[in-house]
Amino acid sequence: MVKLSAKCIVAGDTTVGKSTLVQLFRSDGSHFPKNYSMTTSMEVSVKNVQIPDTGDSVELFLCDSPGKAIFYEVTEKLWDQPGALCLVFDVTNESSFSSCAKWLQRVRAKTFSPQLPGVLVGNKTDMAGRRAVERGQAEEWAASNGLEYFETSAKELENFEQPFQALAKAFHHLYQERVENFRSLM
Amino acid sequence: MTRAGDLCLSCAGARVTLATSSDDRHPADNIIDGNPDTFWTTTGMYPQEFIISLNGIQKINKIILQSSLVRSVRIESSTSKEPVNFELRLERDLENTEGHLQYEEFTLPGVQVAHMRFVILSGFDHFVSVHRVSAEGDK
């Protein structure tokens, strides 16, 4: 039995719902912040995720990061050696989707590891009438960048757990692979 | 002159008194069991550290670290009775050796130590392994 720890960077443009997703996941869906409050410095929430069919778990240190450009310089210093990435955009906001490439590159630049488990999350699917980014388009971009794609509606409490569970699972899988490698070293 | 013995062995009275990661399957005691096939793994995030307490105060000449994926390490030592009051000995960046163990020698001529603290500051991946630490003296 092992308890792993992963520093999980939650990144994306401002107002896409990063903090709401983190708060929902951390509180098992009981805390939905109704009013907007801009995140101005990195806020860390810790959440333990059980890995099914093993006695193992992954403690995610969710680093909710400000999306607004003026806070980036400070945030970036706190992103050293990330273990996982949760990239969030708003499906009704095209430019928040195109920014994902920039956020991905910024976080990847902070790791020495060849692999960084990552998910792309399209949030606010409840606003179906205003959708500006199609699922297929997002899925395609995610796949070409080695990310798993999820759609969520934090407001409707839909799917908010899946992206984080997928990250924990991917991190656990990497650990098992590594340990196998360690065994074969001479 | 008699050949120096390895002071970092459980059978020589050494103990791992702290490790910041623990997987039951790869415990920190594997670092001092004398067998490079067994290892301790870190379980995510940096820094990570472990402390080896020797059998009393010993004079050492060098430390050998066998590991994998360690990118930078800091070694500190203490002569206190308890593992406290550590002093910085050295800090070093290691090469990534794919497919085999990192074998790193640290020369510390005639240094008195009771406890050695190894801080792994960064790794080449999310996890690193430490297979063996040995310290040779000149008893």
CSV table of C-alpha atoms in Angstrom, one decimal:
chain,number,residue,atom,x,y,z
A,1,MET,CA,0.0,0.0,0.0
A,2,VAL,CA,1.4,3.4,-0.9
A,3,LYS,CA,0.2,6.9,-0.8
A,4,LEU,CA,1.6,9.0,-3.6
A,5,SER,CA,1.7,12.8,-3.7
A,6,ALA,CA,1.3,14.9,-6.8
A,7,LYS,CA,1.6,18.6,-7.3
A,8,CYS,CA,-1.3,19.3,-9.7
A,9,ILE,CA,-1.2,22.6,-11.5
A,10,VAL,CA,-4.7,23.9,-12.3
A,11,ALA,CA,-4.2,26.5,-15.1
A,12,GLY,CA,-6.2,28.3,-17.8
A,13,ASP,CA,-7.6,31.7,-18.6
A,14,THR,CA,-9.4,33.9,-16.0
A,15,THR,CA,-13.1,33.1,-15.3
A,16,VAL,CA,-13.2,29.7,-16.9
A,17,GLY,CA,-14.1,28.1,-13.6
A,18,LYS,CA,-10.8,26.7,-12.2
A,19,SER,CA,-11.5,27.7,-8.6
A,20,THR,CA,-15.0,26.4,-8.8
A,21,LEU,CA,-13.9,23.0,-10.1
A,22,VAL,CA,-11.3,22.7,-7.4
A,23,GLN,CA,-13.7,23.8,-4.6
A,24,LEU,CA,-16.3,21.3,-5.8
A,25,PHE,CA,-13.9,18.4,-6.0
A,26,ARG,CA,-12.3,19.2,-2.7
A,27,SER,CA,-15.7,19.3,-0.9
A,28,ASP,CA,-17.2,16.3,-2.8
A,29,GLY,CA,-19.6,18.5,-4.5
A,30,SER,CA,-20.9,20.3,-1.4
A,31,HIS,CA,-19.3,23.7,-2.0
A,32,PHE,CA,-20.2,25.7,-5.1
A,33,PRO,CA,-19.0,29.3,-4.8
A,34,LYS,CA,-21.9,31.3,-6.0
A,35,ASN,CA,-20.1,34.6,-6.3
A,36,TYR,CA,-17.0,35.2,-8.4
A,37,SER,CA,-13.9,36.0,-6.6
A,38,MET,CA,-10.7,36.4,-8.6
A,39,THR,CA,-7.8,34.2,-7.6
A,40,THR,CA,-4.8,36.5,-7.3
A,41,SER,CA,-2.2,34.1,-5.9
A,42,MET,CA,-1.8,30.4,-6.0
A,43,GLU,CA,-4.2,28.6,-3.6
A,44,VAL,CA,-3.5,25.0,-2.6
A,45,SER,CA,-6.2,22.4,-1.8
A,46,VAL,CA,-5.3,18.9,-0.8
A,47,LYS,CA,-7.5,16.0,-1.8
A,48,ASN,CA,-6.9,12.3,-1.4
A,49,VAL,CA,-8.0,10.1,-4.3
A,50,GLN,CA,-8.3,6.3,-3.9
A,51,ILE,CA,-7.1,4.2,-6.9
A,52,PRO,CA,-9.7,1.5,-7.6
A,53,ASP,CA,-8.7,-2.1,-7.2
A,54,THR,CA,-5.5,-1.3,-5.2
A,55,GLY,CA,-5.0,-0.2,-1.7
A,56,ASP,CA,-3.1,2.8,-3.0
A,57,SER,CA,-4.1,6.4,-3.1
A,58,VAL,CA,-2.8,9.7,-4.6
A,59,GLU,CA,-2.9,12.9,-2.6
A,60,LEU,CA,-3.4,15.7,-5.1
A,61,PHE,CA,-2.0,19.1,-4.1
A,62,LEU,CA,-4.3,21.1,-6.3
A,63,CYS,CA,-2.5,24.4,-7.1
A,64,ASP,CA,-5.3,26.7,-8.2
A,65,SER,CA,-3.5,29.4,-10.2
A,66,PRO,CA,-4.6,32.8,-11.2
A,67,GLY,CA,-5.5,33.1,-14.9
A,68,LYS,CA,-5.0,36.9,-15.1
A,69,ALA,CA,-1.8,37.8,-16.9
A,70,ILE,CA,-0.5,40.3,-14.3
A,71,PHE,CA,-0.2,37.6,-11.7
A,72,TYR,CA,1.7,35.2,-13.9
A,73,GLU,CA,5.2,36.2,-13.0
A,74,VAL,CA,4.7,35.3,-9.3
A,75,THR,CA,2.7,32.2,-10.0
A,76,GLU,CA,5.2,30.7,-12.4
A,77,LYS,CA,7.8,30.6,-9.6
A,78,LEU,CA,5.5,28.3,-7.6
A,79,TRP,CA,5.0,25.8,-10.4
A,80,ASP,CA,8.4,24.1,-10.1
A,81,GLN,CA,8.5,20.3,-10.6
A,82,PRO,CA,4.7,19.7,-11.3
A,83,GLY,CA,3.4,16.2,-11.1
A,84,ALA,CA,0.2,16.7,-13.0
A,85,LEU,CA,-1.7,19.3,-15.0
A,86,CYS,CA,-5.4,20.2,-15.2
A,87,LEU,CA,-5.9,22.6,-18.0
A,88,VAL,CA,-9.3,24.4,-18.0
A,89,PHE,CA,-11.2,26.4,-20.6
A,90,ASP,CA,-14.7,27.7,-21.0
A,91,VAL,CA,-16.7,26.0,-23.9
A,92,THR,CA,-18.5,29.3,-24.5
A,93,ASN,CA,-15.3,31.3,-24.8
A,94,GLU,CA,-13.2,30.6,-27.9
A,95,SER,CA,-10.1,32.5,-26.8
A,96,SER,CA,-9.9,30.6,-23.5
A,97,PHE,CA,-9.6,27.5,-25.6
A,98,SER,CA,-6.8,29.0,-27.8
A,99,SER,CA,-4.9,30.0,-24.7
A,100,CYS,CA,-4.6,26.4,-23.7
A,101,ALA,CA,-1.5,25.9,-25.9
A,102,LYS,CA,0.2,28.7,-24.1
A,103,TRP,CA,-0.7,27.4,-20.6
A,104,LEU,CA,0.4,23.8,-21.6
A,105,GLN,CA,3.7,25.0,-22.8
A,106,ARG,CA,4.3,27.1,-19.6
A,107,VAL,CA,3.6,24.2,-17.3
A,108,ARG,CA,5.6,21.6,-19.3
A,109,ALA,CA,8.6,23.9,-19.2
A,110,LYS,CA,8.7,23.5,-15.4
A,111,THR,CA,9.2,19.8,-15.4
A,112,PHE,CA,12.3,17.6,-16.1
A,113,SER,CA,10.1,14.5,-16.5
A,114,PRO,CA,9.5,13.2,-20.0
A,115,GLN,CA,5.8,12.6,-19.1
A,116,LEU,CA,3.4,14.9,-17.3
A,117,PRO,CA,0.0,13.4,-16.7
A,118,GLY,CA,-2.5,16.0,-18.0
A,119,VAL,CA,-6.2,16.6,-18.7
A,120,LEU,CA,-8.0,19.2,-20.7
A,121,VAL,CA,-11.4,20.3,-19.2
A,122,GLY,CA,-14.1,22.1,-21.1
A,123,ASN,CA,-16.2,23.7,-18.5
A,124,LYS,CA,-19.7,25.4,-18.5
A,125,THR,CA,-21.4,22.9,-20.7
A,126,ASP,CA,-24.7,24.0,-19.1
A,127,MET,CA,-24.6,27.1,-21.4
A,128,ALA,CA,-25.3,24.9,-24.4
A,129,GLY,CA,-26.8,27.8,-26.4
A,130,ARG,CA,-23.6,29.8,-26.2
A,131,ARG,CA,-21.1,27.0,-27.0
A,132,ALA,CA,-18.3,28.3,-29.1
A,133,VAL,CA,-15.9,25.3,-28.9
A,134,GLU,CA,-17.2,22.0,-30.2
A,135,ARG,CA,-16.4,18.8,-28.4
A,136,GLY,CA,-14.7,17.2,-31.4
A,137,GLN,CA,-12.4,20.2,-31.9
A,138,ALA,CA,-11.3,20.1,-28.2
A,139,GLU,CA,-10.9,16.4,-28.2
A,140,GLU,CA,-8.7,16.5,-31.2
A,141,TRP,CA,-6.4,19.2,-29.8
A,142,ALA,CA,-6.2,17.3,-26.4
A,143,ALA,CA,-5.3,14.0,-28.1
A,144,SER,CA,-2.6,15.6,-30.2
A,145,ASN,CA,-1.1,17.1,-27.1
A,146,GLY,CA,-1.3,13.9,-25.0
A,147,LEU,CA,-4.1,15.1,-22.8
A,148,GLU,CA,-7.3,13.3,-21.8
A,149,TYR,CA,-10.4,15.4,-22.5
A,150,PHE,CA,-13.4,15.9,-20.2
A,151,GLU,CA,-16.4,18.2,-20.3
A,152,THR,CA,-17.9,19.4,-17.1
A,153,SER,CA,-20.5,21.7,-15.8
A,154,ALA,CA,-19.4,22.8,-12.3
A,155,LYS,CA,-22.8,24.6,-12.0
A,156,GLU,CA,-24.8,21.4,-12.6
A,157,LEU,CA,-22.3,19.3,-10.6
A,158,GLU,CA,-21.6,17.3,-13.7
A,159,ASN,CA,-18.4,15.3,-14.2
A,160,PHE,CA,-16.4,17.5,-11.8
A,161,GLU,CA,-14.7,14.4,-10.3
A,162,GLN,CA,-13.6,12.6,-13.4
A,163,PRO,CA,-10.7,14.8,-14.6
A,164,PHE,CA,-9.0,14.7,-11.2
A,165,GLN,CA,-9.6,10.9,-10.8
A,166,ALA,CA,-8.1,10.4,-14.3
A,167,LEU,CA,-5.0,12.4,-13.2
A,168,ALA,CA,-4.6,10.4,-10.0
A,169,LYS,CA,-4.8,7.2,-12.0
A,170,ALA,CA,-2.3,8.3,-14.6
A,171,PHE,CA,0.1,9.4,-11.9
A,172,HIS,CA,-0.3,6.1,-10.1
A,173,HIS,CA,0.3,4.3,-13.4
A,174,LEU,CA,3.5,6.2,-13.9
A,175,TYR,CA,4.7,5.3,-10.5
A,176,GLN,CA,4.1,1.6,-11.1
A,177,GLU,CA,6.0,1.8,-14.4
A,178,ARG,CA,8.9,3.6,-12.7
A,179,VAL,CA,9.2,1.1,-9.9
A,180,GLU,CA,9.3,-1.7,-12.6
A,181,ASN,CA,12.2,0.2,-14.2
A,182,PHE,CA,14.0,0.6,-10.8
A,183,ARG,CA,13.8,-3.2,-10.4
A,184,SER,CA,15.7,-3.8,-13.6
A,185,LEU,CA,18.5,-1.4,-12.9
A,186,MET,CA,22.0,-2.7,-12.3
B,1,MET,CA,46.4,-0.6,6.9
B,2,THR,CA,43.2,-2.5,7.1
B,3,ARG,CA,40.5,-2.1,4.5
B,4,ALA,CA,37.8,0.4,5.5
B,5,GLY,CA,34.5,-1.1,6.5
B,6,ASP,CA,31.2,0.2,5.3
B,7,LEU,CA,29.6,2.1,8.1
B,8,CYS,CA,26.2,2.5,6.4
B,9,LEU,CA,25.0,-1.0,7.0
B,10,SER,CA,22.2,-2.1,9.3
B,11,CYS,CA,24.5,-4.9,10.4
B,12,ALA,CA,27.1,-2.3,11.4
B,13,GLY,CA,24.6,-0.6,13.6
B,14,ALA,CA,23.4,2.1,11.1
B,15,ARG,CA,19.7,3.0,11.0
B,16,VAL,CA,17.5,5.1,8.7
B,17,THR,CA,16.0,7.5,11.2
B,18,LEU,CA,13.9,9.5,8.8
B,19,ALA,CA,12.5,9.1,5.3
B,20,THR,CA,9.9,11.4,3.7
B,21,SER,CA,8.4,8.8,1.5
B,22,SER,CA,7.2,5.3,2.3
B,23,ASP,CA,6.0,2.4,0.2
B,24,ASP,CA,5.8,-0.8,2.2
B,25,ARG,CA,7.1,-2.7,-0.8
B,26,HIS,CA,10.3,-0.5,-1.0
B,27,PRO,CA,11.1,0.7,2.5
B,28,ALA,CA,13.9,3.1,3.3
B,29,ASP,CA,15.8,0.3,5.2
B,30,ASN,CA,16.6,-1.1,1.8
B,31,ILE,CA,19.2,1.7,1.5
B,32,ILE,CA,21.3,0.2,4.2
B,33,ASP,CA,20.8,-3.5,3.7
B,34,GLY,CA,24.0,-3.9,1.6
B,35,ASN,CA,22.0,-5.1,-1.4
B,36,PRO,CA,21.9,-2.8,-4.5
B,37,ASP,CA,19.0,-4.8,-6.0
B,38,THR,CA,16.6,-3.5,-3.3
B,39,PHE,CA,15.8,0.1,-3.1
B,40,TRP,CA,13.8,2.9,-1.5
B,41,THR,CA,11.4,4.9,-3.8
B,42,THR,CA,10.2,8.4,-3.4
B,43,THR,CA,6.4,8.7,-3.9
B,44,GLY,CA,6.0,12.1,-5.5
B,45,MET,CA,7.0,15.8,-5.1
B,46,TYR,CA,10.3,17.4,-4.1
B,47,PRO,CA,12.3,17.8,-2.0
B,48,GLN,CA,12.6,14.4,-0.5
B,49,GLU,CA,15.0,13.4,2.3
B,50,PHE,CA,16.3,10.6,4.4
B,51,ILE,CA,18.7,10.5,7.4
B,52,ILE,CA,21.1,7.7,8.2
B,53,SER,CA,22.3,7.5,11.7
B,54,LEU,CA,25.5,5.7,12.3
B,55,ASN,CA,26.6,3.6,15.2
B,56,GLY,CA,27.9,6.6,17.2
B,57,ILE,CA,30.3,9.2,15.9
B,58,GLN,CA,32.5,7.9,13.1
B,59,LYS,CA,35.3,9.4,11.0
B,60,ILE,CA,34.5,8.9,7.3
B,61,ASN,CA,36.5,9.6,4.1
B,62,LYS,CA,33.9,9.2,1.4
B,63,ILE,CA,30.2,8.5,0.7
B,64,ILE,CA,28.9,6.6,-2.2
B,65,LEU,CA,25.3,7.0,-3.4
B,66,GLN,CA,23.8,4.5,-5.8
B,67,SER,CA,20.5,5.8,-7.1
B,68,SER,CA,18.5,6.6,-10.2
B,69,LEU,CA,16.8,9.7,-11.6
B,70,VAL,CA,18.3,11.9,-8.9
B,71,ARG,CA,19.0,15.3,-10.4
B,72,SER,CA,20.4,17.3,-7.5
B,73,VAL,CA,21.3,16.3,-4.0
B,74,ARG,CA,22.4,18.0,-0.8
B,75,ILE,CA,24.4,16.2,1.9
B,76,GLU,CA,24.5,17.4,5.5
B,77,SER,CA,26.0,15.9,8.6
B,78,SER,CA,25.7,16.2,12.3
B,79,THR,CA,27.7,14.9,15.3
B,80,SER,CA,24.9,15.5,17.8
B,81,LYS,CA,23.5,12.7,19.8
B,82,GLU,CA,20.1,13.1,18.1
B,83,PRO,CA,19.7,13.8,14.4
B,84,VAL,CA,19.6,17.6,14.7
B,85,ASN,CA,22.0,20.5,14.1
B,86,PHE,CA,23.0,19.5,10.6
B,87,GLU,CA,25.7,21.3,8.7
B,88,LEU,CA,25.9,21.6,5.0
B,89,ARG,CA,28.6,19.4,3.5
B,90,LEU,CA,28.0,19.6,-0.2
B,91,GLU,CA,25.4,20.0,-3.0
B,92,ARG,CA,25.8,18.3,-6.3
B,93,ASP,CA,24.0,17.9,-9.7
B,94,LEU,CA,24.0,14.4,-11.0
B,95,GLU,CA,23.9,13.0,-14.5
B,96,ASN,CA,21.0,11.1,-15.7
B,97,THR,CA,22.1,7.5,-16.4
B,98,GLU,CA,19.5,5.6,-18.4
B,99,GLY,CA,19.3,1.9,-17.9
B,100,HIS,CA,21.8,1.7,-15.1
B,101,LEU,CA,22.3,3.1,-11.6
B,102,GLN,CA,23.9,6.4,-10.8
B,103,TYR,CA,27.1,5.8,-8.9
B,104,GLU,CA,28.2,9.0,-7.2
B,105,GLU,CA,31.2,9.4,-4.9
B,106,PHE,CA,31.5,12.2,-2.5
B,107,THR,CA,34.9,12.8,-0.9
B,108,LEU,CA,34.8,14.1,2.6
B,109,PRO,CA,38.2,13.4,4.0
B,110,GLY,CA,38.3,12.9,7.8
B,111,VAL,CA,34.9,14.2,8.5
B,112,GLN,CA,33.3,13.2,11.8
B,113,VAL,CA,29.7,12.2,11.5
B,114,ALA,CA,27.0,10.6,13.6
B,115,HIS,CA,24.1,11.4,11.2
B,116,MET,CA,24.0,12.0,7.5
B,117,ARG,CA,21.1,13.8,5.9
B,118,PHE,CA,20.4,13.4,2.1
B,119,VAL,CA,18.1,15.9,0.6
B,120,ILE,CA,17.0,15.1,-2.9
B,121,LEU,CA,16.2,18.6,-4.3
B,122,SER,CA,15.1,17.5,-7.8
B,123,GLY,CA,14.7,14.5,-10.0
B,124,PHE,CA,14.7,13.7,-13.7
B,125,ASP,CA,11.3,12.2,-13.2
B,126,HIS,CA,8.4,12.4,-10.7
B,127,PHE,CA,10.0,9.6,-8.7
B,128,VAL,CA,13.6,8.6,-7.8
B,129,SER,CA,15.1,5.4,-6.3
B,130,VAL,CA,17.9,5.1,-3.8
B,131,HIS,CA,19.5,1.6,-3.8
B,132,ARG,CA,22.5,2.0,-1.6
B,133,VAL,CA,24.4,4.5,0.5
B,134,SER,CA,27.8,3.5,1.8
B,135,ALA,CA,30.3,5.5,3.9
B,136,GLU,CA,33.8,4.4,4.3
B,137,GLY,CA,36.0,5.3,7.2
B,138,ASP,CA,39.5,4.4,8.1
B,139,LYS,CA,39.1,2.5,11.3
